[in-house]
Short mmCIF file of C-alpha atoms in Angstrom, two decimals:
data_model
loop_
_atom_site.label_atom_id
_atom_site.label_comp_id
_atom_site.label_asym_id
_atom_site.label_seq_id
_atom_site.Cartn_x
_atom_site.Cartn_y
_atom_site.Cartn_z
CA MET Q 1 83.03 84.22 80.36
CA THR Q 2 82.17 83.11 83.56
CA PRO Q 3 80.94 79.46 83.94
CA PRO Q 4 77.28 79.28 84.86
CA THR Q 5 77.82 77.66 88.04
CA GLU Q 6 79.95 80.56 89.01
CA ARG Q 7 77.63 83.20 88.12
CA LYS Q 8 74.64 81.19 90.02
CA ILE Q 9 76.95 81.23 92.99
CA VAL Q 10 77.52 84.94 92.94
CA ARG Q 11 73.76 85.93 92.07
CA GLU Q 12 72.84 83.80 94.69
CA PHE Q 13 75.16 85.77 96.99
CA TYR Q 14 73.55 88.71 96.34
CA ARG Q 15 69.83 87.60 96.30
CA ASP Q 16 68.77 88.65 99.72
CA MET Q 17 71.47 91.19 100.32
CA PRO Q 18 72.55 93.48 97.85
CA PHE Q 19 75.87 95.46 98.19
CA ASN Q 20 75.48 98.78 99.57
CA TYR Q 21 71.94 98.21 100.28
CA TYR Q 22 70.05 100.08 102.97
CA GLU Q 23 67.57 99.20 105.39
CA THR Q 24 64.97 101.64 103.92
CA ALA Q 25 64.31 103.20 100.54
CA GLU Q 26 64.12 106.60 102.78
CA THR Q 27 67.69 106.09 104.06
CA ALA Q 28 68.93 105.25 100.70
CA VAL Q 29 67.50 108.46 99.29
CA ALA Q 30 69.09 110.51 102.00
CA ASN Q 31 72.45 109.42 101.57
CA LEU Q 32 71.62 109.89 97.58
CA ARG Q 33 71.38 113.43 98.41
CA ASN Q 34 74.85 114.04 99.27
CA ASN Q 35 76.20 113.08 95.77
CA PRO Q 36 78.23 109.82 96.13
CA ILE Q 37 79.87 110.57 92.65
CA ALA Q 38 81.65 113.48 94.19
CA ALA Q 39 84.05 110.66 95.50
CA TYR Q 40 85.50 110.10 92.41
CA PRO Q 41 86.53 113.65 90.96
CA ASP Q 42 87.48 112.70 87.42
CA LEU Q 43 84.10 111.11 87.00
CA ASP Q 44 82.68 114.06 88.60
CA ALA Q 45 84.11 116.47 86.18
CA LEU Q 46 83.05 114.28 83.45
CA LEU Q 47 79.53 114.29 84.29
CA GLU Q 48 79.48 117.97 84.50
CA GLU Q 49 80.14 118.09 80.70
CA ASP Q 50 77.18 118.42 78.13
CA GLU Q 51 78.75 116.15 75.83
CA ILE Q 52 78.17 113.45 78.08
CA GLU Q 53 74.20 112.79 77.53
CA THR Q 54 74.03 108.98 77.66
CA VAL Q 55 75.17 106.50 80.21
CA LEU Q 56 75.61 102.56 80.48
CA GLU Q 57 76.11 101.25 83.76
CA ILE Q 58 76.92 97.50 84.23
CA GLY Q 59 76.20 96.13 87.73
CA CYS Q 60 74.24 98.85 88.95
CA GLY Q 61 73.48 97.05 92.14
CA ALA Q 62 70.91 99.11 94.17
CA GLY Q 63 71.52 101.95 91.89
CA TRP Q 64 73.46 104.43 93.99
CA ALA Q 65 75.58 105.71 91.01
CA SER Q 66 72.72 105.47 88.43
CA ASN Q 67 70.44 107.23 90.46
CA ALA Q 68 73.40 109.95 91.26
CA MET Q 69 74.14 110.40 87.83
CA ALA Q 70 70.39 110.96 87.12
CA LEU Q 71 69.61 113.33 90.08
CA HIS Q 72 73.01 115.57 89.84
CA TYR Q 73 73.99 115.56 86.40
CA GLY Q 74 70.52 115.17 84.77
CA LYS Q 75 71.99 111.99 82.57
CA ARG Q 76 69.85 109.48 80.85
CA VAL Q 77 71.15 106.06 82.30
CA THR Q 78 70.65 102.44 81.45
CA ALA Q 79 71.65 100.30 84.27
CA VAL Q 80 72.26 96.50 84.30
CA ASP Q 81 72.20 94.11 86.93
CA PHE Q 82 71.42 90.36 87.29
CA THR Q 83 69.84 90.84 90.92
CA GLU Q 84 66.07 91.47 90.92
CA LYS Q 85 66.17 92.82 94.71
CA ALA Q 86 68.74 95.36 94.04
CA LEU Q 87 67.05 96.59 90.86
CA GLN Q 88 63.41 96.68 92.69
CA ARG Q 89 65.31 98.89 95.39
CA ALA Q 90 67.14 101.38 92.57
CA ALA Q 91 63.67 101.54 91.14
CA GLU Q 92 61.89 102.67 94.29
CA VAL Q 93 64.65 105.25 94.92
CA ALA Q 94 64.12 106.44 91.28
CA GLN Q 95 60.49 107.09 92.02
CA ARG Q 96 60.91 108.90 95.27
CA ILE Q 97 63.42 111.13 94.01
CA GLY Q 98 62.11 111.80 90.54
CA THR Q 99 64.49 110.26 88.19
CA ALA Q 100 62.42 107.19 86.89
CA ASP Q 101 62.06 108.96 83.39
CA LYS Q 102 65.93 109.15 82.97
CA LEU Q 103 66.62 105.64 84.18
CA SER Q 104 66.26 102.49 82.23
CA PHE Q 105 66.75 99.22 84.74
CA VAL Q 106 67.51 95.95 82.84
CA HIS Q 107 67.55 92.59 84.70
CA ASN Q 108 70.46 90.78 82.96
CA ASP Q 109 73.67 89.12 83.28
CA LEU Q 110 76.42 91.67 82.10
CA PHE Q 111 77.66 88.72 79.54
CA ALA Q 112 74.28 88.40 78.21
CA PHE Q 113 73.29 91.97 77.59
CA ASP Q 114 73.52 93.21 74.50
CA THR Q 115 72.14 96.26 72.44
CA ASP Q 116 72.73 98.02 69.07
CA ALA Q 117 73.03 101.37 71.12
CA ARG Q 118 76.28 102.76 71.75
CA PHE Q 119 76.97 105.17 74.73
CA ASP Q 120 78.87 108.38 75.68
CA LEU Q 121 79.75 107.00 78.96
CA VAL Q 122 80.13 103.23 80.00
CA LEU Q 123 80.56 102.66 83.51
CA SER Q 124 81.04 99.98 86.02
CA ILE Q 125 82.45 100.00 89.65
CA GLY Q 126 83.47 97.12 91.66
CA VAL Q 127 82.12 94.67 89.43
CA LEU Q 128 84.18 92.99 86.90
CA HIS Q 129 86.50 91.37 89.46
CA HIS Q 130 83.37 89.25 90.71
CA THR Q 131 83.14 87.51 87.55
CA ASP Q 132 85.37 84.67 86.83
CA ASP Q 133 86.82 86.30 84.09
CA CYS Q 134 87.40 89.79 84.25
CA ARG Q 135 89.19 90.35 80.79
CA ALA Q 136 86.33 88.80 79.22
CA ALA Q 137 83.93 91.34 81.14
CA PHE Q 138 85.98 94.09 80.25
CA ASP Q 139 86.34 93.28 76.16
CA HIS Q 140 82.34 93.01 76.28
CA ILE Q 141 81.57 96.08 77.95
CA VAL Q 142 83.88 98.47 75.93
CA LYS Q 143 82.01 97.46 72.61
CA PHE Q 144 79.16 99.68 74.11
CA ILE Q 145 81.07 102.61 73.96
CA LYS Q 146 80.68 105.20 71.20
CA PRO Q 147 83.83 106.67 69.22
CA GLY Q 148 84.50 109.90 71.35
CA GLY Q 149 82.77 108.32 74.41
CA VAL Q 150 84.45 107.28 77.89
CA LEU Q 151 85.25 104.42 80.11
CA PHE Q 152 85.14 104.59 83.81
CA LEU Q 153 86.25 101.25 85.42
CA GLY Q 154 86.53 100.21 89.09
CA LEU Q 155 88.61 97.13 90.32
CA TYR Q 156 90.08 95.79 93.35
CA HIS Q 157 93.89 96.23 93.45
CA LEU Q 158 96.19 93.56 93.65
CA TYR Q 159 98.77 95.19 95.89
CA GLY Q 160 96.34 97.45 97.92
CA ARG Q 161 93.97 94.36 98.48
CA ARG Q 162 95.97 92.07 100.30
CA PRO Q 163 96.59 93.34 103.66
CA PHE Q 164 92.57 94.14 103.90
CA LEU Q 165 91.86 90.32 102.97
CA ASP Q 166 94.80 89.21 105.41
CA LEU Q 167 93.38 91.11 108.34
CA LEU Q 168 89.39 90.56 108.05
CA GLN Q 169 89.56 87.34 106.63
CA GLY Q 170 92.26 85.95 109.07
CA ILE Q 171 89.82 87.08 112.18
CA CYS Q 172 87.01 85.23 110.36
CA ALA Q 173 89.06 82.25 110.27
CA ALA Q 174 90.29 82.39 113.65
CA GLU Q 175 87.25 83.78 115.53
CA GLY Q 176 84.22 83.85 113.25
CA LYS Q 177 82.32 85.94 111.05
CA GLU Q 178 80.98 88.16 113.85
CA ALA Q 179 84.34 88.88 114.95
CA ALA Q 180 85.52 89.99 112.01
CA LEU Q 181 82.26 91.99 111.20
CA ALA Q 182 83.09 93.84 114.71
CA ARG Q 183 86.30 94.99 113.52
CA PHE Q 184 85.20 96.01 110.15
CA ARG Q 185 82.71 98.21 112.34
CA THR Q 186 85.17 100.05 114.23
CA MET Q 187 87.03 100.65 110.59
CA THR Q 188 83.95 102.19 109.23
CA PRO Q 189 82.59 104.71 111.87
CA ASP Q 190 80.61 106.40 109.23
CA ILE Q 191 78.44 103.44 108.37
CA GLU Q 192 75.42 103.99 110.57
CA ASP Q 193 72.62 101.89 109.08
CA GLU Q 194 73.14 98.21 110.19
CA THR Q 195 71.76 96.89 106.94
CA HIS Q 196 74.06 99.18 105.18
CA LEU Q 197 76.83 98.05 107.21
CA ARG Q 198 76.61 94.19 106.87
CA SER Q 199 76.14 94.50 103.04
CA TRP Q 200 79.52 96.29 103.01
CA PHE Q 201 80.99 93.29 105.08
CA ARG Q 202 79.81 90.64 103.15
CA ASP Q 203 80.73 92.30 99.99
CA GLN Q 204 84.17 93.28 101.27
CA VAL Q 205 85.16 90.40 103.18
CA VAL Q 206 83.01 86.78 102.59
CA HIS Q 207 82.41 87.38 98.77
CA PRO Q 208 82.64 83.81 97.35
CA HIS Q 209 84.72 84.99 94.33
CA GLU Q 210 86.82 87.92 93.55
CA THR Q 211 90.11 88.63 91.43
CA GLN Q 212 92.41 91.60 92.09
CA HIS Q 213 94.17 93.50 89.43
CA THR Q 214 96.76 96.40 88.66
CA LEU Q 215 96.86 99.40 86.66
CA GLU Q 216 100.03 97.73 84.50
CA GLN Q 217 97.45 95.15 83.73
CA VAL Q 218 94.30 96.82 82.77
CA MET Q 219 96.54 99.77 80.74
CA GLY Q 220 97.55 96.62 78.42
CA TRP Q 221 93.56 95.59 78.27
CA LEU Q 222 93.41 99.56 77.49
CA ASP Q 223 95.85 99.46 74.77
CA GLU Q 224 94.47 96.46 73.15
CA ALA Q 225 90.87 97.99 72.90
CA GLY Q 226 92.31 101.30 71.63
CA LEU Q 227 91.33 103.26 74.44
CA GLU Q 228 93.60 106.11 75.96
CA LEU Q 229 93.89 106.43 79.92
CA ALA Q 230 93.13 109.69 80.67
CA SER Q 231 93.16 109.55 84.85
CA THR Q 232 93.44 107.12 87.72
CA ASN Q 233 93.44 107.61 91.73
CA ILE Q 234 96.47 105.51 91.66
CA ASN Q 235 98.49 109.02 91.03
CA GLY Q 236 95.75 111.19 92.69
CA TYR Q 237 94.21 112.04 88.95
CA ASP Q 238 97.36 114.02 87.81
CA ASP Q 239 98.87 113.13 84.52
CA PRO Q 240 98.82 109.58 83.68
CA SER Q 241 101.40 109.55 80.47
CA ASP Q 242 104.67 108.38 82.70
CA ARG Q 243 103.49 104.62 82.73
CA ALA Q 244 106.79 103.70 84.74
CA ALA Q 245 105.87 106.09 87.43
CA LEU Q 246 102.50 104.91 87.57
CA ILE Q 247 103.50 101.19 87.73
CA ALA Q 248 105.64 101.96 90.57
CA ARG Q 249 103.39 104.11 92.31
CA GLU Q 250 100.89 101.41 92.49
CA LYS Q 251 103.27 98.82 93.90
CA GLN Q 252 103.49 101.25 97.22
CA PHE Q 253 99.72 100.63 97.79
CA GLU Q 254 100.53 97.63 99.80
CA ALA Q 255 102.31 99.66 102.47
CA LEU Q 256 99.66 101.83 102.22
CA SER Q 257 97.02 99.51 103.04
CA ILE Q 258 99.12 98.22 105.67
CA ARG Q 259 99.39 101.51 107.42
CA TYR Q 260 95.62 102.27 106.92
CA ASN Q 261 93.93 98.83 107.87
CA VAL Q 262 96.36 97.39 110.25
CA GLU Q 263 98.20 100.23 111.91
CA GLN Q 264 95.54 102.77 111.85
CA ASN Q 265 92.32 100.78 111.95
CA ARG Q 266 91.11 102.86 109.09
CA TYR Q 267 89.16 101.33 105.92
CA PHE Q 268 91.21 100.90 103.10
CA PRO Q 269 89.73 98.37 100.61
CA GLY Q 270 92.41 98.52 98.10
CA PHE Q 271 90.33 99.87 94.98
CA PHE Q 272 91.66 101.77 91.92
CA THR Q 273 89.91 103.48 89.08
CA VAL Q 274 90.39 104.14 85.34
CA LEU Q 275 89.05 106.66 82.88
CA ALA Q 276 89.75 105.84 79.45
CA GLU Q 277 88.61 107.67 76.19
CA LYS Q 278 88.00 106.06 72.86
CA PRO Q 279 89.17 108.02 70.04
CA GLU Q 280 86.90 109.50 67.38
#
């Protein structure tokens, strides 16, 4: 479990500028209209199913995923985060787009959060690697999945992450944060809102704590939790039954990251997702 001092450092980091934060709620709403969940084809297809009614999002931040799930799929979502400013923005966006009746925002640390409720889908995207014990965080959140339910998890990838961090943090060390921000800006031309850009840069490049993981490692966690891997972006959401092929494939992500980030100057954060099912 994350020591209180470590949690405090991460909480303070997000206090004034949460991740994925826009200058105004209006801009956040405008970007939400173009369904951001569509970036995850397996999650998008899952949410189209009527069987998924209740969702728990751990680490919802400013609410992009929770609001999208309520707006585009009509899901009822319990969304947990420990950053008050992020939750305020998430609730404001929900009011503006008419999803407030489907959303319950909870101000709490993920390790302290508890409920007797069990959910059809438990979701955590880019959060657990910012705790000091990603595995303990994983073990904590999977207990909220009901039998027959699903986990969707996104984490930084050990191999794919290295070249990105080496590049941007190297510029930070040699030339300063503004120089690194300028390079990040050229890598992410689609981010037009300055506040949004800076929130991404802070989270991606100068975060005080992160860990990186592999699909091989997470498959072991799934096995021990009694969950079955259904899909992953590591192999483009194809059949995940050949584990040896998946492990070999993910080791190629370092070269992929070098090609995108270093050679082509195209943002490739080194991030992977898994969708896993809990048997009835």
